[in-house]
RNA sequence: CGGGAUGUAGCGCAGCCUGGUAGCGCAUCUGUUUUGGGAACAGAGGGUCGCAGGUUCGAAUCCUGCCAUCCCGACCA
């Protein structure tokens, strides 16, 4: 047994013991599908404009997405840390951003009359940590990230957690000795993002973004294609279908993977170049709507210069480091994935982020045979790591079926007297709607195989 | 921040114009009959009508102010 592992058997996740406040009717405040479904499926509860509590079901999905993002950052060589939500205004005054940021920044005064703020991002803080910790070029390049709550006092929060004021973000920061090296760090994150979104079960494409005052070509947004997207996207169709790099060596030259994508036209409407788009073969042109779920950019010495973040170079001279930052909206992804994957009956979770791997519906709780089969299924699926949810409620069949559809688990296994008589249970695939009657063993094999 | 709208039970709504002390559906609780795709019947509980003033014998309703939330725009993970 692993050290620290629980010695007791894990309790069944029974619906009757879970906290899942579902809504039959759509709250009138919600206007887009993901927001409506998140409320109806009991995933979140609004507390203020743009501020949400994550109820158990939503919290599970949030954590699953967070974990995939984390694993892909780790794989790309980024190192995890954690910075606070509350920051001192001093650093922001150093970079000039305290005044530049405007009313989007939530400013707080503590009991000592110190000006504080709830961080909307962490460039200033990480640069401060870096400059006081690293003095030599030999420690470069460095790539650090954290996954932390942010607050931006949006003029108009809307669409649920899609544009909340408080949101969970993965933000990574790179430090390099020069621009050429910084480009390699940028490519690392570029490829890591491709893999991350692929694992989340969604198609996110990198599109050219406004690089800001630095210029150059090193700024990309990653957008999920969905009808409800906030921005228009023009892209070469091949970009959407291109397979993720997968198992790459992040210490190798990644320019091949990146260049073949950057060579294909893709831009949001504000960066759209009509002439360049016209050069794309007509049958490869694609116009769609997109939701921004990630943004990466190289910003050079924007923060290191004013903050004096320098290292000693090989020539012995102080050299200002080159930075980049890389964000993924983790909480936004929950909504974005739903936008990209739902139907009239509810959410259709990609397996990698589903809150439970499967639902087990017992149509006749209290019936000895039904209970036994349902519990056997639970135990075996659980052993196989599928993390099932057991609907042990006394609700009628129809209620159970539609509830399972609403919360969108990839599979629902129905156990009822009728099937048991024939030695079968029914397995339903949420995405296709296909149902098949299988023996218990075959059902388990199907879901775990 | 400009424009628009809405606040009445957990959710969806009616009542407001024409002032008389709050109602419907769903959900919840109890009971009975049901139970393979959102059951039926009977009964029950639940509301300072967003908040504060004002008018009036009397305000959910009329007047004034404030607050909150949503939508459209301009900005953003």
Tab-separated table of C-alpha atoms (C1' of nucleotides) in Angstrom, chain B:
chain	number	residue	atom	x	y	z
B	1	C	C1'	-19.322	53.668	-18.890
B	2	G	C1'	-23.612	54.880	-22.698
B	3	G	C1'	-28.477	52.524	-24.135
B	4	G	C1'	-32.513	49.042	-22.707
B	5	A	C1'	-35.028	46.004	-19.148
B	6	U	C1'	-36.232	43.468	-14.653
B	7	G	C1'	-36.576	42.804	-9.112
B	8	U	C1'	-43.309	39.229	-5.929
B	9	A	C1'	-41.838	31.529	-2.240
B	10	G	C1'	-35.982	27.426	-4.219
B	11	C	C1'	-37.149	28.047	-9.983
B	12	G	C1'	-40.622	30.076	-13.853
B	13	C	C1'	-44.417	33.684	-13.706
B	14	A	C1'	-49.426	36.518	-12.806
B	15	G	C1'	-51.283	40.574	-9.847
B	16	C	C1'	-49.537	46.856	-10.471
B	17	C	C1'	-52.725	50.539	-15.345
B	18	U	C1'	-57.961	51.135	-11.921
B	19	G	C1'	-54.759	51.166	-3.855
B	20	G	C1'	-58.457	47.268	0.213
B	21	U	C1'	-53.504	43.321	3.226
B	22	A	C1'	-50.749	38.045	-2.164
B	23	G	C1'	-51.879	34.054	-6.249
B	24	C	C1'	-50.647	30.131	-10.240
B	25	G	C1'	-47.290	26.208	-12.260
B	26	C	C1'	-42.959	23.454	-11.023
B	27	A	C1'	-40.087	22.011	-6.811
B	28	U	C1'	-40.524	20.591	-1.306
B	29	C	C1'	-43.141	17.735	2.957
B	30	U	C1'	-47.175	13.857	4.442
B	31	G	C1'	-50.434	9.932	2.757
B	32	U	C1'	-52.419	6.564	-0.998
B	33	U	C1'	-52.026	4.346	-5.701
B	34	U	C1'	-48.022	4.014	-9.065
B	35	U	C1'	-42.916	2.986	-11.046
B	36	G	C1'	-38.341	0.926	-18.082
B	37	G	C1'	-37.838	8.061	-20.671
B	38	G	C1'	-39.482	14.501	-16.270
B	39	A	C1'	-46.790	9.983	-12.707
B	40	A	C1'	-51.988	10.784	-10.481
B	41	C	C1'	-55.020	12.130	-6.447
B	42	A	C1'	-55.646	14.268	-1.512
B	43	G	C1'	-53.575	17.333	2.082
B	44	A	C1'	-49.559	20.635	4.031
B	45	G	C1'	-45.434	24.018	4.660
B	46	G	C1'	-42.933	28.161	2.582
B	47	G	C1'	-43.243	35.249	0.830
B	48	U	C1'	-40.511	41.978	5.715
B	49	C	C1'	-43.757	41.759	-2.666
B	50	G	C1'	-35.180	44.452	-3.639
B	51	C	C1'	-34.255	48.626	0.231
B	52	A	C1'	-35.526	53.489	2.290
B	53	G	C1'	-38.600	57.536	2.474
B	54	G	C1'	-43.305	59.862	0.957
B	55	U	C1'	-48.806	60.246	-0.314
B	56	U	C1'	-53.174	57.774	1.884
B	57	C	C1'	-57.758	55.569	6.776
B	58	G	C1'	-55.088	51.779	3.942
B	59	A	C1'	-49.392	50.644	-0.679
B	60	A	C1'	-46.844	44.713	-4.105
B	61	U	C1'	-49.896	48.525	-6.625
B	62	C	C1'	-49.130	55.738	-6.763
B	63	C	C1'	-44.552	59.308	-6.044
B	64	U	C1'	-39.130	60.128	-4.898
B	65	G	C1'	-34.365	58.273	-3.972
B	66	C	C1'	-31.119	54.241	-3.611
B	67	C	C1'	-29.462	49.174	-4.425
B	68	A	C1'	-29.109	44.717	-7.174
B	69	U	C1'	-29.290	41.689	-11.521
B	70	C	C1'	-29.659	40.769	-16.784
B	71	C	C1'	-29.378	42.187	-22.113
B	72	C	C1'	-27.088	45.379	-26.371
B	73	G	C1'	-22.615	48.321	-27.349
B	74	A	C1'	-17.294	49.930	-26.524
B	75	C	C1'	-12.910	46.635	-23.663
B	76	C	C1'	-11.060	41.493	-22.083
B	77	A	C1'	-8.443	34.574	-19.832
